Amino acid sequence: MGTRDRIVAAADQVINELGLVRATTREIARAAGCSEALLYKHFSRKEDLFLAVLLERMPALTPAVTRLSGQVGFATVAENLEEFARAAIAFYRRSLPLSAGLLAERSLLEGFRAMLAETGGGPHLPIMMLGTYLRDEQKIGRVGADADPDAAAALLMGACFHRAVLAALVDLGPDDKAPGFVATLMAGLGPR
Amino acid sequence: MGTRDRIVAAADQVINELGLVRATTREIARAAGCSEALLYKHFSRKEDLFLAVLLERMPALTPAVTRLSGQVGFATVAENLEEFARAAIAFYRRSLPLSAGLLAERSLLEGFRAMLAETGGGPHLPIMMLGTYLRDEQKIGRVGADADPDAAAALLMGACFHRAVLAALVDLGPDDKAPGFVATLMAGLGPR
């Protein structure tokens, strides 16, 4: 493992042990067995290091989005969404200490917000990509012509994210919510 | 305003200014113009004080849930859900500094989790109550007989919560997402 990867792995570990607020560059450098100066050579801003942890160390959401985009016309839409929803819940649970920390500390939040504005990235992108998948399925008639793919994507991702947050606060049992979310999203609430 | 209410108002203000992690009882007592000893007389645990801020100082979710339960059979289900979704987004945005802080700091999270387990409360209750509203509408035929009220409630509340989080991180514009969430939830995604 190169120095850069060792620093990212150490940051991941320290965030999970101490929480983001206490994950100082000093602690991270110590866990990585390098100097703070070397850490700063690889990551000039703390925000860059935290983004690297999110993108490189988490059971990734990006591969799940990529896989989904290859599933247009294959299996069923519900099956594809269920697999994706499970990956999303796992990602959100795993990344919660990091994302909560970013939101909780004003200076970190402002730094992260500025970085996202600069790079055009952000946590809304997976929702947009899920919306694109649903729009592609709509084009081939596997999603209703009058459905709103972006709103549907926001509902499913929101439920997955919220589930991860609730599970951190209350004991909800290990039940798999993905099938219920997806079935309800597919069928709707309206009377028939 | 009595001492207790002054302490709760001061805690709200300090959390919004400094973030939860830096909102020490010392800072809060200073902002309330009282001693730390007096603060601890009213709130023996920091968690109790933070819960009081959530319940008493936020544009409340509880009144919105209560209002909703009185709307069974009145207006349309979509109108009732839209009004509720707007209140939920406002609540989640306003309470984000507090809820993110609770999730970010391991010791606070463990204290809060223990308190919720003891009192039976928690952030899942509004979802359960929204599910009850939808089940009541289902009984009178305004929600489809085969719909899953609890999954629908989790989807809508999740989208509102996620929206509040995304808005803290990226500039999404001031657009009102509630109608789109609700219309999609009512109509479903399936091809007709």
GROMACS .gro file of C-alpha atoms in nm:
model
  384
    1MET     CA    1   0.000   0.000   0.000
    2GLY     CA    2   0.142   0.341  -0.098
    3THR     CA    3   0.161   0.631   0.146
    4ARG     CA    4  -0.145   0.801   0.000
    5ASP     CA    5  -0.363   0.490   0.036
    6ARG     CA    6  -0.228   0.431   0.385
    7ILE     CA    7  -0.333   0.783   0.484
    8VAL     CA    8  -0.684   0.734   0.340
    9ALA     CA    9  -0.723   0.400   0.522
   10ALA     CA   10  -0.598   0.557   0.847
   11ALA     CA   11  -0.843   0.848   0.810
   12ASP     CA   12  -1.128   0.601   0.760
   13GLN     CA   13  -1.029   0.412   1.073
   14VAL     CA   14  -0.983   0.723   1.289
   15ILE     CA   15  -1.320   0.870   1.175
   16ASN     CA   16  -1.498   0.549   1.270
   17GLU     CA   17  -1.323   0.530   1.606
   18LEU     CA   18  -1.331   0.893   1.718
   19GLY     CA   19  -1.590   1.061   1.497
   20LEU     CA   20  -1.505   1.315   1.229
   21VAL     CA   21  -1.470   1.611   1.462
   22ARG     CA   22  -1.191   1.444   1.659
   23ALA     CA   23  -1.026   1.301   1.348
   24THR     CA   24  -0.745   1.556   1.340
   25THR     CA   25  -0.467   1.539   1.084
   26ARG     CA   26  -0.236   1.468   1.378
   27GLU     CA   27  -0.436   1.159   1.479
   28ILE     CA   28  -0.464   1.044   1.119
   29ALA     CA   29  -0.093   1.089   1.049
   30ARG     CA   30  -0.011   0.894   1.365
   31ALA     CA   31  -0.243   0.607   1.264
   32ALA     CA   32  -0.087   0.607   0.915
   33GLY     CA   33   0.265   0.608   1.062
   34CYS     CA   34   0.369   0.922   0.874
   35SER     CA   35   0.430   1.288   0.952
   36GLU     CA   36   0.161   1.554   0.928
   37ALA     CA   37   0.382   1.726   0.668
   38LEU     CA   38   0.367   1.415   0.448
   39LEU     CA   39  -0.010   1.395   0.495
   40TYR     CA   40  -0.045   1.756   0.378
   41LYS     CA   41   0.175   1.682   0.079
   42HIS     CA   42  -0.090   1.433  -0.040
   43PHE     CA   43  -0.400   1.621   0.084
   44SER     CA   44  -0.361   1.997   0.103
   45ARG     CA   45  -0.711   2.032   0.246
   46LYS     CA   46  -0.874   1.813   0.509
   47GLU     CA   47  -1.187   1.814   0.289
   48ASP     CA   48  -0.996   1.643   0.006
   49LEU     CA   49  -0.889   1.367   0.243
   50PHE     CA   50  -1.246   1.316   0.368
   51LEU     CA   51  -1.378   1.305   0.013
   52ALA     CA   52  -1.114   1.043  -0.072
   53VAL     CA   53  -1.234   0.834   0.225
   54LEU     CA   54  -1.595   0.861   0.104
   55LEU     CA   55  -1.510   0.766  -0.253
   56GLU     CA   56  -1.241   0.506  -0.196
   57ARG     CA   57  -1.312   0.335   0.134
   58MET     CA   58  -1.689   0.295   0.146
   59PRO     CA   59  -1.887   0.000   0.008
   60ALA     CA   60  -1.934   0.209  -0.295
   61LEU     CA   61  -2.250   0.361  -0.427
   62THR     CA   62  -2.086   0.448  -0.759
   63PRO     CA   63  -2.038   0.083  -0.872
   64ALA     CA   64  -2.403   0.018  -0.781
   65VAL     CA   65  -2.511   0.313  -0.999
   66THR     CA   66  -2.288   0.192  -1.283
   67ARG     CA   67  -2.424  -0.162  -1.257
   68LEU     CA   68  -2.778  -0.025  -1.263
   69SER     CA   69  -2.720   0.169  -1.583
   70GLY     CA   70  -2.620  -0.158  -1.751
   71GLN     CA   71  -2.943  -0.325  -1.640
   72VAL     CA   72  -3.179  -0.120  -1.862
   73GLY     CA   73  -3.406  -0.380  -2.023
   74PHE     CA   74  -3.264  -0.667  -1.815
   75ALA     CA   75  -3.416  -0.857  -1.517
   76THR     CA   76  -3.716  -0.658  -1.387
   77VAL     CA   77  -3.713  -0.291  -1.288
   78ALA     CA   78  -3.818  -0.395  -0.936
   79GLU     CA   79  -3.531  -0.646  -0.906
   80ASN     CA   80  -3.281  -0.389  -1.028
   81LEU     CA   81  -3.411  -0.125  -0.786
   82GLU     CA   82  -3.407  -0.368  -0.493
   83GLU     CA   83  -3.044  -0.460  -0.551
   84PHE     CA   84  -2.959  -0.091  -0.580
   85ALA     CA   85  -3.156   0.002  -0.268
   86ARG     CA   86  -2.967  -0.258  -0.062
   87ALA     CA   87  -2.634  -0.118  -0.181
   88ALA     CA   88  -2.753   0.236  -0.102
   89ILE     CA   89  -2.859   0.147   0.255
   90ALA     CA   90  -2.524  -0.028   0.316
   91PHE     CA   91  -2.333   0.273   0.179
   92TYR     CA   92  -2.530   0.526   0.381
   93ARG     CA   93  -2.490   0.324   0.703
   94ARG     CA   94  -2.118   0.288   0.652
   95SER     CA   95  -2.063   0.653   0.559
   96LEU     CA   96  -2.284   0.799   0.832
   97PRO     CA   97  -2.005   0.886   1.079
   98LEU     CA   98  -1.836   1.082   0.802
   99SER     CA   99  -2.142   1.251   0.653
  100ALA     CA  100  -2.289   1.339   0.994
  101GLY     CA  101  -1.956   1.488   1.097
  102LEU     CA  102  -1.943   1.704   0.785
  103LEU     CA  103  -2.293   1.834   0.854
  104ALA     CA  104  -2.235   1.887   1.225
  105GLU     CA  105  -1.930   2.108   1.219
  106ARG     CA  106  -1.988   2.443   1.057
  107SER     CA  107  -1.631   2.496   0.936
  108LEU     CA  108  -1.612   2.147   0.781
  109LEU     CA  109  -1.954   2.190   0.621
  110GLU     CA  110  -1.856   2.521   0.464
  111GLY     CA  111  -1.529   2.379   0.334
  112PHE     CA  112  -1.702   2.073   0.192
  113ARG     CA  113  -1.982   2.281   0.040
  114ALA     CA  114  -1.727   2.506  -0.130
  115MET     CA  115  -1.535   2.206  -0.263
  116LEU     CA  116  -1.852   2.047  -0.404
  117ALA     CA  117  -1.953   2.376  -0.569
  118GLU     CA  118  -1.605   2.395  -0.726
  119THR     CA  119  -1.598   2.035  -0.850
  120GLY     CA  120  -1.967   2.003  -0.943
  121GLY     CA  121  -1.989   1.687  -0.731
  122GLY     CA  122  -2.218   1.604  -0.446
  123PRO     CA  123  -2.456   1.362  -0.282
  124HIS     CA  124  -2.735   1.456  -0.526
  125LEU     CA  125  -2.552   1.291  -0.818
  126PRO     CA  126  -2.651   0.929  -0.735
  127ILE     CA  127  -3.016   1.044  -0.726
  128MET     CA  128  -2.976   1.205  -1.069
  129MET     CA  129  -2.816   0.886  -1.202
  130LEU     CA  130  -3.094   0.670  -1.059
  131GLY     CA  131  -3.337   0.911  -1.229
  132THR     CA  132  -3.153   0.857  -1.557
  133TYR     CA  133  -3.182   0.478  -1.520
  134LEU     CA  134  -3.558   0.510  -1.462
  135ARG     CA  135  -3.592   0.746  -1.761
  136ASP     CA  136  -3.413   0.490  -1.981
  137GLU     CA  137  -3.651   0.218  -1.859
  138GLN     CA  138  -3.940   0.457  -1.931
  139LYS     CA  139  -3.821   0.491  -2.292
  140ILE     CA  140  -3.859   0.116  -2.344
  141GLY     CA  141  -4.195   0.099  -2.165
  142ARG     CA  142  -4.087  -0.071  -1.844
  143VAL     CA  143  -4.175   0.242  -1.640
  144GLY     CA  144  -4.506   0.426  -1.688
  145ALA     CA  145  -4.501   0.706  -1.948
  146ASP     CA  146  -4.645   0.961  -1.702
  147ALA     CA  147  -4.412   0.872  -1.412
  148ASP     CA  148  -4.159   1.125  -1.281
  149PRO     CA  149  -3.822   0.942  -1.274
  150ASP     CA  150  -3.643   1.211  -1.072
  151ALA     CA  151  -3.906   1.227  -0.799
  152ALA     CA  152  -3.911   0.847  -0.783
  153ALA     CA  153  -3.532   0.843  -0.750
  154ALA     CA  154  -3.548   1.100  -0.467
  155LEU     CA  155  -3.811   0.894  -0.285
  156LEU     CA  156  -3.612   0.569  -0.303
  157MET     CA  157  -3.274   0.719  -0.216
  158GLY     CA  158  -3.431   0.928   0.060
  159ALA     CA  159  -3.591   0.622   0.218
  160CYS     CA  160  -3.256   0.437   0.205
  161PHE     CA  161  -3.066   0.730   0.357
  162HIS     CA  162  -3.327   0.787   0.628
  163ARG     CA  163  -3.328   0.415   0.710
  164ALA     CA  164  -2.951   0.431   0.773
  165VAL     CA  165  -2.996   0.732   1.003
  166LEU     CA  166  -3.286   0.578   1.196
  167ALA     CA  167  -3.092   0.253   1.243
  168ALA     CA  168  -2.813   0.452   1.412
  169LEU     CA  169  -3.060   0.595   1.664
  170VAL     CA  170  -3.313   0.322   1.736
  171ASP     CA  171  -3.309  -0.056   1.717
  172LEU     CA  172  -3.521  -0.132   1.412
  173GLY     CA  173  -3.426  -0.497   1.370
  174PRO     CA  174  -3.236  -0.640   1.075
  175ASP     CA  175  -3.534  -0.659   0.835
  176ASP     CA  176  -3.475  -0.585   0.468
  177LYS     CA  177  -3.677  -0.279   0.372
  178ALA     CA  178  -3.569  -0.263   0.007
  179PRO     CA  179  -3.846  -0.487  -0.138
  180GLY     CA  180  -4.124  -0.292   0.040
  181PHE     CA  181  -3.985   0.045  -0.070
  182VAL     CA  182  -3.958  -0.070  -0.430
  183ALA     CA  183  -4.297  -0.247  -0.447
  184THR     CA  184  -4.469   0.064  -0.311
  185LEU     CA  185  -4.281   0.290  -0.548
  186MET     CA  186  -4.378   0.069  -0.844
  187ALA     CA  187  -4.747   0.030  -0.750
  188GLY     CA  188  -4.830   0.372  -0.605
  189LEU     CA  189  -5.086   0.460  -0.341
  190GLY     CA  190  -5.385   0.561  -0.551
  191PRO     CA  191  -5.709   0.364  -0.533
  192ARG     CA  192  -5.760   0.131  -0.831
  193MET     CA  193  -3.975   3.340   3.018
  194GLY     CA  194  -3.885   3.107   3.305
  195THR     CA  195  -3.530   2.984   3.365
  196ARG     CA  196  -3.596   2.644   3.206
  197ASP     CA  197  -3.730   2.798   2.884
  198ARG     CA  198  -3.443   3.048   2.877
  199ILE     CA  199  -3.195   2.759   2.897
  200VAL     CA  200  -3.369   2.572   2.612
  201ALA     CA  201  -3.374   2.887   2.394
  202ALA     CA  202  -3.006   2.953   2.471
  203ALA     CA  203  -2.914   2.593   2.382
  204ASP     CA  204  -3.098   2.628   2.049
  205GLN     CA  205  -2.908   2.948   1.973
  206VAL     CA  206  -2.567   2.810   2.073
  207ILE     CA  207  -2.619   2.488   1.871
  208ASN     CA  208  -2.703   2.690   1.561
  209GLU     CA  209  -2.407   2.923   1.610
  210LEU     CA  210  -2.134   2.678   1.713
  211GLY     CA  211  -2.266   2.334   1.618
  212LEU     CA  212  -2.371   2.071   1.868
  213VAL     CA  213  -2.022   1.950   1.949
  214ARG     CA  214  -1.911   2.292   2.070
  215ALA     CA  215  -2.239   2.363   2.246
  216THR     CA  216  -2.103   2.295   2.595
  217THR     CA  217  -2.315   2.342   2.905
  218ARG     CA  218  -2.077   2.625   2.994
  219GLU     CA  219  -2.153   2.810   2.667
  220ILE     CA  220  -2.525   2.745   2.701
  221ALA     CA  221  -2.538   2.862   3.064
  222ARG     CA  222  -2.351   3.178   2.967
  223ALA     CA  223  -2.595   3.250   2.680
  224ALA     CA  224  -2.889   3.188   2.917
  225GLY     CA  225  -2.737   3.415   3.182
  226CYS     CA  226  -2.738   3.147   3.450
  227SER     CA  227  -2.488   2.921   3.625
  228GLU     CA  228  -2.399   2.574   3.504
  229ALA     CA  229  -2.527   2.443   3.839
  230LEU     CA  230  -2.870   2.592   3.767
  231LEU     CA  231  -2.867   2.444   3.418
  232TYR     CA  232  -2.795   2.098   3.561
  233LYS     CA  233  -3.079   2.144   3.813
  234HIS     CA  234  -3.319   2.163   3.514
  235PHE     CA  235  -3.143   1.916   3.285
  236SER     CA  236  -2.943   1.648   3.460
  237ARG     CA  237  -2.824   1.505   3.127
  238LYS     CA  238  -2.713   1.703   2.824
  239GLU     CA  239  -2.926   1.462   2.613
  240ASP     CA  240  -3.243   1.578   2.794
  241LEU     CA  241  -3.161   1.938   2.709
  242PHE     CA  242  -3.101   1.856   2.343
  243LEU     CA  243  -3.426   1.660   2.324
  244ALA     CA  244  -3.609   1.959   2.475
  245VAL     CA  245  -3.458   2.182   2.203
  246LEU     CA  246  -3.575   1.938   1.934
  247LEU     CA  247  -3.928   1.911   2.073
  248GLU     CA  248  -3.986   2.268   2.188
  249ARG     CA  249  -3.785   2.498   1.963
  250MET     CA  250  -3.819   2.348   1.614
  251PRO     CA  251  -4.098   2.430   1.367
  252ALA     CA  252  -4.265   2.122   1.493
  253LEU     CA  253  -4.326   1.798   1.315
  254THR     CA  254  -4.563   1.676   1.588
  255PRO     CA  255  -4.835   1.939   1.518
  256ALA     CA  256  -4.813   1.851   1.147
  257VAL     CA  257  -4.866   1.482   1.230
  258THR     CA  258  -5.158   1.570   1.459
  259ARG     CA  259  -5.317   1.792   1.193
  260LEU     CA  260  -5.279   1.513   0.940
  261SER     CA  261  -5.461   1.260   1.157
  262GLY     CA  262  -5.759   1.500   1.164
  263GLN     CA  263  -5.764   1.516   0.784
  264VAL     CA  264  -5.873   1.156   0.721
  265GLY     CA  265  -6.155   1.184   0.468
  266PHE     CA  266  -6.101   1.561   0.418
  267ALA     CA  267  -5.943   1.752   0.125
  268THR     CA  268  -5.752   1.504  -0.096
  269VAL     CA  269  -5.490   1.258   0.024
  270ALA     CA  270  -5.240   1.431  -0.209
  271GLU     CA  271  -5.317   1.776  -0.064
  272ASN     CA  272  -5.282   1.647   0.290
  273LEU     CA  273  -4.952   1.474   0.212
  274GLU     CA  274  -4.813   1.783   0.035
  275GLU     CA  275  -4.884   2.007   0.332
  276PHE     CA  276  -4.726   1.747   0.559
  277ALA     CA  277  -4.421   1.704   0.336
  278ARG     CA  278  -4.356   2.079   0.340
  279ALA     CA  279  -4.370   2.084   0.720
  280ALA     CA  280  -4.137   1.782   0.733
  281ILE     CA  281  -3.877   1.941   0.503
  282ALA     CA  282  -3.884   2.264   0.710
  283PHE     CA  283  -3.846   2.067   1.034
  284TYR     CA  284  -3.561   1.855   0.903
  285ARG     CA  285  -3.375   2.159   0.768
  286ARG     CA  286  -3.411   2.348   1.092
  287SER     CA  287  -3.313   2.052   1.311
  288LEU     CA  288  -3.019   1.939   1.099
  289PRO     CA  289  -2.741   2.103   1.305
  290LEU     CA  290  -2.876   1.922   1.610
  291SER     CA  291  -2.946   1.585   1.452
  292ALA     CA  292  -2.615   1.580   1.262
  293GLY     CA  293  -2.432   1.665   1.584
  294LEU     CA  294  -2.598   1.377   1.768
  295LEU     CA  295  -2.499   1.135   1.494
  296ALA     CA  296  -2.145   1.267   1.459
  297GLU     CA  297  -2.022   1.239   1.814
  298ARG     CA  298  -2.006   0.883   1.941
  299SER     CA  299  -2.063   0.968   2.310
  300LEU     CA  300  -2.364   1.191   2.231
  301LEU     CA  301  -2.507   0.929   1.996
  302GLU     CA  302  -2.477   0.656   2.258
  303GLY     CA  303  -2.638   0.874   2.524
  304PHE     CA  304  -2.920   0.971   2.292
  305ARG     CA  305  -2.972   0.615   2.174
  306ALA     CA  306  -2.995   0.494   2.536
  307MET     CA  307  -3.243   0.771   2.622
  308LEU     CA  308  -3.464   0.684   2.323
  309ALA     CA  309  -3.457   0.313   2.412
  310GLU     CA  310  -3.561   0.405   2.768
  311THR     CA  311  -3.843   0.640   2.666
  312GLY     CA  312  -3.963   0.452   2.358
  313GLY     CA  313  -3.933   0.771   2.153
  314GLY     CA  314  -3.740   0.835   1.837
  315PRO     CA  315  -3.729   0.975   1.488
  316HIS     CA  316  -3.916   0.671   1.351
  317LEU     CA  317  -4.239   0.771   1.530
  318PRO     CA  318  -4.348   1.037   1.276
  319ILE     CA  319  -4.308   0.775   1.000
  320MET     CA  320  -4.526   0.533   1.198
  321MET     CA  321  -4.786   0.808   1.249
  322LEU     CA  322  -4.785   0.897   0.879
  323GLY     CA  323  -4.833   0.525   0.812
  324THR     CA  324  -5.134   0.526   1.045
  325TYR     CA  325  -5.285   0.821   0.859
  326LEU     CA  326  -5.245   0.638   0.526
  327ARG     CA  327  -5.393   0.319   0.675
  328ASP     CA  328  -5.697   0.520   0.793
  329GLU     CA  329  -5.739   0.665   0.442
  330GLN     CA  330  -5.705   0.311   0.306
  331LYS     CA  331  -5.997   0.197   0.525
  332ILE     CA  332  -6.227   0.451   0.358
  333GLY     CA  333  -6.100   0.373   0.008
  334ARG     CA  334  -5.893   0.685  -0.058
  335VAL     CA  335  -5.570   0.479  -0.068
  336GLY     CA  336  -5.546   0.157  -0.270
  337ALA     CA  337  -5.638  -0.161  -0.083
  338ASP     CA  338  -5.310  -0.332  -0.178
  339ALA     CA  339  -5.084  -0.035  -0.093
  340ASP     CA  340  -4.829  -0.060   0.192
  341PRO     CA  341  -4.890   0.248   0.413
  342ASP     CA  342  -4.572   0.204   0.617
  343ALA     CA  343  -4.343   0.173   0.317
  344ALA     CA  344  -4.514   0.475   0.157
  345ALA     CA  345  -4.461   0.675   0.477
  346ALA     CA  346  -4.090   0.577   0.484
  347LEU     CA  347  -4.048   0.684   0.121
  348LEU     CA  348  -4.208   1.026   0.170
  349MET     CA  349  -4.038   1.107   0.501
  350GLY     CA  350  -3.707   0.979   0.369
  351ALA     CA  351  -3.726   1.202   0.062
  352CYS     CA  352  -3.804   1.504   0.285
  353PHE     CA  353  -3.517   1.426   0.522
  354HIS     CA  354  -3.271   1.362   0.241
  355ARG     CA  355  -3.378   1.684   0.069
  356ALA     CA  356  -3.293   1.879   0.387
  357VAL     CA  357  -2.949   1.715   0.401
  358LEU     CA  358  -2.874   1.771   0.031
  359ALA     CA  359  -2.977   2.138   0.059
  360ALA     CA  360  -2.715   2.183   0.333
  361LEU     CA  361  -2.441   2.051   0.102
  362VAL     CA  362  -2.528   2.172  -0.248
  363ASP     CA  363  -2.726   2.463  -0.387
  364LEU     CA  364  -3.042   2.299  -0.517
  365GLY     CA  365  -3.248   2.615  -0.563
  366PRO     CA  366  -3.562   2.698  -0.367
  367ASP     CA  367  -3.799   2.475  -0.567
  368ASP     CA  368  -4.084   2.302  -0.385
  369LYS     CA  369  -4.033   1.927  -0.414
  370ALA     CA  370  -4.335   1.821  -0.205
  371PRO     CA  371  -4.590   1.802  -0.494
  372GLY     CA  372  -4.360   1.590  -0.712
  373PHE     CA  373  -4.281   1.347  -0.427
  374VAL     CA  374  -4.650   1.309  -0.347
  375ALA     CA  375  -4.774   1.276  -0.706
  376THR     CA  376  -4.515   1.005  -0.773
  377LEU     CA  377  -4.601   0.823  -0.453
  378MET     CA  378  -4.972   0.831  -0.541
  379ALA     CA  379  -4.932   0.724  -0.904
  380GLY     CA  380  -4.646   0.474  -0.882
  381LEU     CA  381  -4.390   0.383  -1.145
  382GLY     CA  382  -4.547   0.079  -1.307
  383PRO     CA  383  -4.644   0.084  -1.674
  384ARG     CA  384  -5.020   0.126  -1.726
   0.00000   0.00000   0.00000
